[in-house]
PDB file of C-alpha atoms in Angstrom:
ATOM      1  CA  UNK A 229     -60.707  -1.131  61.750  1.00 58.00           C
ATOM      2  CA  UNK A 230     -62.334  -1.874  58.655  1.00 57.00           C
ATOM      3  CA  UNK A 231     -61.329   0.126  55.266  1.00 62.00           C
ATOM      4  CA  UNK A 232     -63.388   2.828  53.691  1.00 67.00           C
ATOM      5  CA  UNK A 233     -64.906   1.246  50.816  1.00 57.00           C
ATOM      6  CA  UNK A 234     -65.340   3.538  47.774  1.00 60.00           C
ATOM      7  CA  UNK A 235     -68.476   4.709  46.339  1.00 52.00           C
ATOM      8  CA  UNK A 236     -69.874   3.230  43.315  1.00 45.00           C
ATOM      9  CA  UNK A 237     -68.971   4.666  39.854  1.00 54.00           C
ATOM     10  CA  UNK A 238     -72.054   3.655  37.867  1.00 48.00           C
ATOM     11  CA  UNK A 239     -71.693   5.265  34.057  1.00 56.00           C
ATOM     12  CA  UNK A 240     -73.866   8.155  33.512  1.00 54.00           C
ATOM     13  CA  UNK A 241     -74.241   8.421  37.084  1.00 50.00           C
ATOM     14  CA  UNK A 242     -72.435  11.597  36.889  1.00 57.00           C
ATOM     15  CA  UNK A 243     -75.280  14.721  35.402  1.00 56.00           C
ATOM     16  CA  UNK A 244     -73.560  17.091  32.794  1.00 63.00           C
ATOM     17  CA  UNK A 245     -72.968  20.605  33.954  1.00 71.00           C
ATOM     18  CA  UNK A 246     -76.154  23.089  33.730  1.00 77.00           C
ATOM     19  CA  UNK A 247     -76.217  24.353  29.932  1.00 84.00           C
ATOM     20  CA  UNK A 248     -78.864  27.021  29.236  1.00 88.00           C
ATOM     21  CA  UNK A 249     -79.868  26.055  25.543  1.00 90.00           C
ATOM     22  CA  UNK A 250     -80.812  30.259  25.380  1.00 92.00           C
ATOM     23  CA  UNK A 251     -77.713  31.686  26.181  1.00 92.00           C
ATOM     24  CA  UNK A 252     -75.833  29.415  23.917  1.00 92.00           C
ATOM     25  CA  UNK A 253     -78.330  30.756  21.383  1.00 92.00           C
ATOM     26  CA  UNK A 254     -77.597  34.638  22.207  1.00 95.00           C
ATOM     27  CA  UNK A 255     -73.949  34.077  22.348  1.00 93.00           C
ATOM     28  CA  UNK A 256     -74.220  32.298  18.866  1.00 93.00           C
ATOM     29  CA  UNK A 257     -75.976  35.370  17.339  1.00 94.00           C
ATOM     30  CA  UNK A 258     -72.948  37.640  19.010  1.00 95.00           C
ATOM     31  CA  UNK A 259     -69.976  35.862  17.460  1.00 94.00           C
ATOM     32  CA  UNK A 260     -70.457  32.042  15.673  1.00 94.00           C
ATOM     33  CA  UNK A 261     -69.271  29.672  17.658  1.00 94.00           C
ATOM     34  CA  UNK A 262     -69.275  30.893  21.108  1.00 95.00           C
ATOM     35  CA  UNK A 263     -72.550  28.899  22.008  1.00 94.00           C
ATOM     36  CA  UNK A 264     -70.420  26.052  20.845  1.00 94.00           C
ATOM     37  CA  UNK A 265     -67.506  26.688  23.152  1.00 94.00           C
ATOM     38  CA  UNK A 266     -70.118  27.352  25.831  1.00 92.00           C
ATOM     39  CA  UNK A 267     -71.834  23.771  25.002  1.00 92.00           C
ATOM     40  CA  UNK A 268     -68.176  22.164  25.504  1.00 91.00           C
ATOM     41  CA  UNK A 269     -67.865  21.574  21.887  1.00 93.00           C
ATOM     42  CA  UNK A 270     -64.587  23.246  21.445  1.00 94.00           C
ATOM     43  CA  UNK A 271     -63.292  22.017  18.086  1.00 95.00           C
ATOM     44  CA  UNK A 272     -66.689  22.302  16.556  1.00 95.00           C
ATOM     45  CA  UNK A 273     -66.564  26.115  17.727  1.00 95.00           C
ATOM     46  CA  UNK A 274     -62.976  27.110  16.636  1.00 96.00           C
ATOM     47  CA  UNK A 275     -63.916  25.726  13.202  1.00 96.00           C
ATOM     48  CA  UNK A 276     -67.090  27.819  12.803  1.00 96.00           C
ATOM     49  CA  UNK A 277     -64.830  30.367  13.954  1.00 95.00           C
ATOM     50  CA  UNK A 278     -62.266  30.331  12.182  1.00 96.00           C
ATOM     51  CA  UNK A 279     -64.662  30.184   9.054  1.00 96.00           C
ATOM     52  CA  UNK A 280     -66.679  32.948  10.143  1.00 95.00           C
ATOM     53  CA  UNK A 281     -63.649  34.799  10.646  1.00 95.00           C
ATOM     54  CA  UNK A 282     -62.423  34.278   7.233  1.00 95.00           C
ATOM     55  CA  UNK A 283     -65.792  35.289   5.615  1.00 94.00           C
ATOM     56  CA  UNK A 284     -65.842  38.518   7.166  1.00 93.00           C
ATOM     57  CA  UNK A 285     -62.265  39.352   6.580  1.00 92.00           C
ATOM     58  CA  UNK A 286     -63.096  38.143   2.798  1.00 91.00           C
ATOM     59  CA  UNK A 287     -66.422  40.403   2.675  1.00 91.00           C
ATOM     60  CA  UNK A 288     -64.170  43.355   3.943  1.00 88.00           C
ATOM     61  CA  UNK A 289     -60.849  42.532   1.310  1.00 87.00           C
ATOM     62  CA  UNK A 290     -64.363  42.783  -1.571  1.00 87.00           C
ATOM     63  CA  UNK A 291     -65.473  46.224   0.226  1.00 85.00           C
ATOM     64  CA  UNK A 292     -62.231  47.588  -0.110  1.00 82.00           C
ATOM     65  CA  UNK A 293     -60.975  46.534  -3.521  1.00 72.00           C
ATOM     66  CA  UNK A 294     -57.423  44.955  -4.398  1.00 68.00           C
ATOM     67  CA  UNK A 295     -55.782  48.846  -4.597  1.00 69.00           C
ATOM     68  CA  UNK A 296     -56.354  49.209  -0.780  1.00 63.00           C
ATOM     69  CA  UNK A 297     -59.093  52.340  -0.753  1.00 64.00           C
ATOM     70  CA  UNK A 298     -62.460  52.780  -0.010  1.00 61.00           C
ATOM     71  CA  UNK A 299     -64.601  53.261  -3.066  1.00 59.00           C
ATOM     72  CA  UNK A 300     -67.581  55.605  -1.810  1.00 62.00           C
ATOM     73  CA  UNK A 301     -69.385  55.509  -4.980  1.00 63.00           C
ATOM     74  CA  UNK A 302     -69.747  52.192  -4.696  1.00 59.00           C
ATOM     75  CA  UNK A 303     -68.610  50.986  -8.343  1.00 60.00           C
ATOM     76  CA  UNK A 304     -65.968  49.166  -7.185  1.00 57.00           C
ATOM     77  CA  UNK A 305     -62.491  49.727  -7.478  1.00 58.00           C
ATOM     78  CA  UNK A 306     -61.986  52.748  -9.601  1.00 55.00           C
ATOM     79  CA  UNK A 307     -59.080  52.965 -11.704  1.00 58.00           C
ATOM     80  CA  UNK A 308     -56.232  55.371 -10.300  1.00 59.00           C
ATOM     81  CA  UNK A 309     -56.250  57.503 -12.840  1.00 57.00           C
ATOM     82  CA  UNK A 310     -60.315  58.362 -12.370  1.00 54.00           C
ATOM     83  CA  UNK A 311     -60.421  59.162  -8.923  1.00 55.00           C
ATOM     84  CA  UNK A 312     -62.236  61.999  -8.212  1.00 57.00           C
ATOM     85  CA  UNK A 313     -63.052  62.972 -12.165  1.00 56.00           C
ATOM     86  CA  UNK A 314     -66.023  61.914 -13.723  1.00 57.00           C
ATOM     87  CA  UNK A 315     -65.603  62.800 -17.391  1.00 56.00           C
ATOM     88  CA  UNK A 316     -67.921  59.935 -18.098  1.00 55.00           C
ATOM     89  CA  UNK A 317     -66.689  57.356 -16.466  1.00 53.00           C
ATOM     90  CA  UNK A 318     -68.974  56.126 -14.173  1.00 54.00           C
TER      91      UNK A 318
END
């Protein structure tokens, strides 16, 4: 009895997984990075991430002043003292 011989391995021969260039798009536009992760580029997609991440949590810290409060006025951070009296301060 002869042996089984095994099939070729010829580089390339192997296709990529199905990627659907439009979801990677629409899961882009929900959070940066996932159409990265979904492409296989994992590294790539934690950075973007990680620095989208840190732009939003930056873009909040600005919202909400170094104090900690909202400022509904939206003059920045008011000084303690003003809150909620207007005698010319604006």
């Amino acid at each position: 009895m002869a042996p089984e011989a095994e099939p070729l391995k010829v580089q390339g021969s192997l296709s990529p997984p199905c990627r659907y260039p439009v979801l990677a798009a629409l899961l882009s536009a929900i959070f940066p990075g996932l159409g990265q992760w979904y492409n296989g580029e994992r590294i790539k997609a934690f950075a973007i991430g990680c620095m989208s991440i840190g732009t939003y949590v930056g873009i909040l810290l600005a919202i909400i002043g170094p104090k900690g409060h909202l400022d509904p006025s939206g003059h920045g951070c008011v000084p303690a003292g003003r809150r909620g009296s207007h005698n010319g301060f604006l």
